[in-house]
XYZ file of C-alpha atoms in Angstrom:
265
model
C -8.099 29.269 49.789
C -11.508 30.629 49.959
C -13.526 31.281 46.498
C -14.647 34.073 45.178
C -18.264 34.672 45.646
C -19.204 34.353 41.563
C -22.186 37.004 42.033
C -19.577 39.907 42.988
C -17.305 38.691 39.873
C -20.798 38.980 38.339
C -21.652 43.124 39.203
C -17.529 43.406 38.513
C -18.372 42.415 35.121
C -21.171 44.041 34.976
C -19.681 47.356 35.852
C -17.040 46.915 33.326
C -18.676 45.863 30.321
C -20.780 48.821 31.239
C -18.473 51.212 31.551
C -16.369 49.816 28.476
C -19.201 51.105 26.359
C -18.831 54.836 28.270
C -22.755 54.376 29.412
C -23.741 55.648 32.823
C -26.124 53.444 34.686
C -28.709 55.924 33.707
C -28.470 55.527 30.404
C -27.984 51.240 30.661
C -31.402 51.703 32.674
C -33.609 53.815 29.989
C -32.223 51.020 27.394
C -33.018 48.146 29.796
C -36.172 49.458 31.033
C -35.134 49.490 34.843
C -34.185 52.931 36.862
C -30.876 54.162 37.516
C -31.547 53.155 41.250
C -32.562 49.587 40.494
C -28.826 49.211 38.032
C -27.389 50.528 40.901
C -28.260 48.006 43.304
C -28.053 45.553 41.236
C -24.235 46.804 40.857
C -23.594 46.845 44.441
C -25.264 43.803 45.476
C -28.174 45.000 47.384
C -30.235 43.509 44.638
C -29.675 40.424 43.303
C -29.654 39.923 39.798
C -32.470 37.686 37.745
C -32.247 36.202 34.814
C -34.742 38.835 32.748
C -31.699 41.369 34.281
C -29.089 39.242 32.660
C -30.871 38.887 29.190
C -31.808 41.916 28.563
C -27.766 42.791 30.379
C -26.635 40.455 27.201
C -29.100 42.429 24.279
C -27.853 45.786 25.474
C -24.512 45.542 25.702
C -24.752 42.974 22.929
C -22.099 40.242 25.225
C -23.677 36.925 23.649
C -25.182 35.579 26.591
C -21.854 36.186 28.798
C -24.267 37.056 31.685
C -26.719 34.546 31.288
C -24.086 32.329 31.205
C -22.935 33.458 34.161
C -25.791 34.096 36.354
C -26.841 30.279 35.561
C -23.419 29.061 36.310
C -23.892 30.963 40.106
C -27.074 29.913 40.799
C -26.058 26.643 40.522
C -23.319 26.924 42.972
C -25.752 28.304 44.901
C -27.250 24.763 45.304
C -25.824 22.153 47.427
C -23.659 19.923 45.567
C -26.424 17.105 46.187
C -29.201 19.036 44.534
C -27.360 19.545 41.350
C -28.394 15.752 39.940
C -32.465 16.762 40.085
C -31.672 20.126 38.877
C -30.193 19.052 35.490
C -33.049 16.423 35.045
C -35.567 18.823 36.353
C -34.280 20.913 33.232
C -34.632 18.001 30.474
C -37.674 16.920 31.833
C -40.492 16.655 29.540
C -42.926 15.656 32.356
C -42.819 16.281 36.259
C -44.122 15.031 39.208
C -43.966 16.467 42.568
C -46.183 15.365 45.940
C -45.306 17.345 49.275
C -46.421 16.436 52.750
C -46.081 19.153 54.458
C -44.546 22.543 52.627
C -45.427 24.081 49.058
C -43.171 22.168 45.835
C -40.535 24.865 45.798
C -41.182 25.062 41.508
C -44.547 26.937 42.699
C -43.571 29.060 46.019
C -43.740 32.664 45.913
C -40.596 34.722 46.838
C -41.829 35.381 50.151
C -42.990 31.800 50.927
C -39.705 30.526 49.467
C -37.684 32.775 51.628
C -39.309 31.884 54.821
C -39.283 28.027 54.193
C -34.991 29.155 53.422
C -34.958 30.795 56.776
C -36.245 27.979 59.132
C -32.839 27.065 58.948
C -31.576 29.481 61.447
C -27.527 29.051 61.202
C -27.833 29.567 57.501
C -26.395 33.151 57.095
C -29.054 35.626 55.186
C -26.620 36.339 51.967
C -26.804 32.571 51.497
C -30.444 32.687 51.985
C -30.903 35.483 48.852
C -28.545 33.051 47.011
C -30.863 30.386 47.745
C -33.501 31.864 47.003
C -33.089 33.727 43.823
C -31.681 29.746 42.108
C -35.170 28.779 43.528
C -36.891 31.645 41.453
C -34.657 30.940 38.444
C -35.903 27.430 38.531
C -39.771 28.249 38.590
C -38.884 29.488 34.933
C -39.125 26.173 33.826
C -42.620 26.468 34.034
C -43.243 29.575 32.028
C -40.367 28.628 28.797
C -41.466 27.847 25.740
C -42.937 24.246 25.654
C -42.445 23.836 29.252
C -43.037 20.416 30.614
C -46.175 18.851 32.037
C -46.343 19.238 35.973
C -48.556 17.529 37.993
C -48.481 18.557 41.949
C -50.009 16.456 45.000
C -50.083 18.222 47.970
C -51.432 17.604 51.208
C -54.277 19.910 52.667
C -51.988 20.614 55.464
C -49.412 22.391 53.553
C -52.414 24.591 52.883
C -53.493 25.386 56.140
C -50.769 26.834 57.285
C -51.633 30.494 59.555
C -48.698 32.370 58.762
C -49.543 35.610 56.924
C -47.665 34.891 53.645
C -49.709 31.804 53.096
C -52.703 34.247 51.298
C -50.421 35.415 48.278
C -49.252 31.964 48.362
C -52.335 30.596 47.754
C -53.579 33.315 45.339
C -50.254 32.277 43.505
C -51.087 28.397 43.978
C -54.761 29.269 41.794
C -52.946 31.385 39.424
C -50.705 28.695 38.187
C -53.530 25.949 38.016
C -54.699 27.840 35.533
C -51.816 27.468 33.047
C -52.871 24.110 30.673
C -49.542 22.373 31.598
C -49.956 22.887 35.467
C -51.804 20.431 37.546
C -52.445 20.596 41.484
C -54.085 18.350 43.314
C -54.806 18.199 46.877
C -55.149 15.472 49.482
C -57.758 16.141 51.706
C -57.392 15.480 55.446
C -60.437 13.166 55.703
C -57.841 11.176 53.735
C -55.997 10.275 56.816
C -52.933 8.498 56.989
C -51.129 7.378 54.193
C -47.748 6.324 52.976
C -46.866 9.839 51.056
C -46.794 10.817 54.951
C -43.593 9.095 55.094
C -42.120 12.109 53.225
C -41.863 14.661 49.443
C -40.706 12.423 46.767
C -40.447 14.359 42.814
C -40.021 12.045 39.477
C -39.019 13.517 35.729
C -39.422 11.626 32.614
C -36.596 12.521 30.600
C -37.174 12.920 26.246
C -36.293 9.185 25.583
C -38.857 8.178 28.109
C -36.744 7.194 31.201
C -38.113 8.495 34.763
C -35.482 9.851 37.342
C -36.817 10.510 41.337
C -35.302 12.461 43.891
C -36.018 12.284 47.806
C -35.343 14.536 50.497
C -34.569 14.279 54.025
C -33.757 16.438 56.668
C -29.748 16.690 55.996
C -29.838 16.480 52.136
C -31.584 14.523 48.792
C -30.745 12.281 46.688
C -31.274 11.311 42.963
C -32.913 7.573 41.848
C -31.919 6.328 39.256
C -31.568 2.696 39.342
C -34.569 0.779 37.818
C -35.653 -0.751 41.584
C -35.703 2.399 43.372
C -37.530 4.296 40.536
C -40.292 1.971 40.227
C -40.952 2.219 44.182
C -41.293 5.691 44.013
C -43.401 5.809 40.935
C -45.516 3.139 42.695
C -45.623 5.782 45.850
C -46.742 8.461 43.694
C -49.931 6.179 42.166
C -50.702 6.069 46.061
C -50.772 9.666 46.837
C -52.251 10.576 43.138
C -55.443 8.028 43.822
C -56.589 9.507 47.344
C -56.072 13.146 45.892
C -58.856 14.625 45.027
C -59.886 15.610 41.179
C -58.498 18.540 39.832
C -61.474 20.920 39.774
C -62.586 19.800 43.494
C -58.569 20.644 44.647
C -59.033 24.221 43.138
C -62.549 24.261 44.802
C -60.694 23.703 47.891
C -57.550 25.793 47.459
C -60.148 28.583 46.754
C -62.385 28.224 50.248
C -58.756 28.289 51.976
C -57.361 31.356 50.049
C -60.837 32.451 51.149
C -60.604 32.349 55.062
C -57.513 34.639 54.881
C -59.168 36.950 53.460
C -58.589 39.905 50.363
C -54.632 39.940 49.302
């Protein structure tokens, strides 16, 4: 038997909770700050529902966190089942570190970067896609909560370089998050040549007690490291790739004169 998609049981609930207090969506919009267009798409699916939506869905209609309860619940079945390991320890982590070969770490992609890296896959249907893509948005707020976690990002120059048109905002975005004190982005230059983080993206949490858990991807799927072994060869693959990086300030130098050649966003 096939399951019920849990973001229409989401807009069923929200039309019923809604309606259960006799308020129009006009009136749920003045209180929530959104128009009476935006309630009804998110109602009807055209627009998926964010967290801040499902917060301030919770204060108005005073449910106790019912739909961001829900919403978080979704957006993890959103994820492949293989994905869900990282994502709880990507959520406890007090410190994270991320190095990409090749595409932008998905906790600092803009929506429309993030939905065009979703889309290379071109047999995934486009309502998966939105799913996809709005648990990858949820995620990013890790970075913006109260006493988020230290991030460090390595990424190589030519992730940077790419020519498609979205890669401007992306980059503006990139410099606009190197600014926050917890967020640091480095960037492997290509005089750099070859070197072993070539081999492919690797990402490592330290948990509160002090314990590091890695994840890898591959073409098919990812998977979480845990055992002592594996750990310590990816934290000894992230030394390599952090030591040919260049410093901080020099990486935002850079980032810069690329945003640059794309010109005014």
């Amino acid at each position: 038997m096939e399951r019920e998609d849990p973001f229409l049981f989401i807009r069923d609930q929200l039309r019923r909770q809604r309606a259960l207090r006799n308020m129009s969506q006009e009136e749920f919009g003045k209180r929530a700050n959104y128009s009476a267009s935006t309630v009804s798409a998110v109602e009807t699916g055209t627009r998926l529902i964010d967290m801040p939506y499902a917060k301030r869905t919770d204060e108005i209609l005073d449910t106790g966190g019912l739909f961001e309860s829900l919403l978080r619940s979704a957006q993890d079945d959103a994820e492949p089942i293989w994905f869900k390991p990282w994502l709880e320890a990507e959520r406890n982590a007090r410190q994270l570190r991320c190095f990409e070969p090749m595409l932008i770490p998905g906790l600092l992609q803009t929506e429309n970067y993030a939905r065009a890296v979703l889309r290379l896959d071109d047999v995934r249907p486009e309502a998966e896609v939105e799913k996809r893509l709005a648990a990858r948005m949820e995620r990013q707020e890790i970075l913006n909560r109260e006493n988020p976690p230290q991030f460090v990002g390595v990424i190589d120059e030519s992730a940077l370089r790419r020519r498609e048109a979205i890669m401007g905002e992306q980059l503006a975005y990139l410099l606009r998050m190197a600014e926050l004190p917890h967020v640091h982005i480095h960037v492997i230059p290509l005089s750099a040549g070859l070197h072993v983080g070539l081999c492919g993206p690797l990402a490592l949490a330290m948990l509160a007690d002090g314990t590091w858990v890695g994840h890898m991807d591959d073409q098919l799927s990812g998977s979480p490291v845990g055992a002592e072994e594996g750990v310590a060869a990816l934290l000894a693959r992230w030394e390599a790739v952090r030591s040919i990086a260049l410093p901080e300030d020099q990486s935002i130098a850079l980032m810069k004169e690329i945003e640059n050649q794309h010109g005014p966003q």
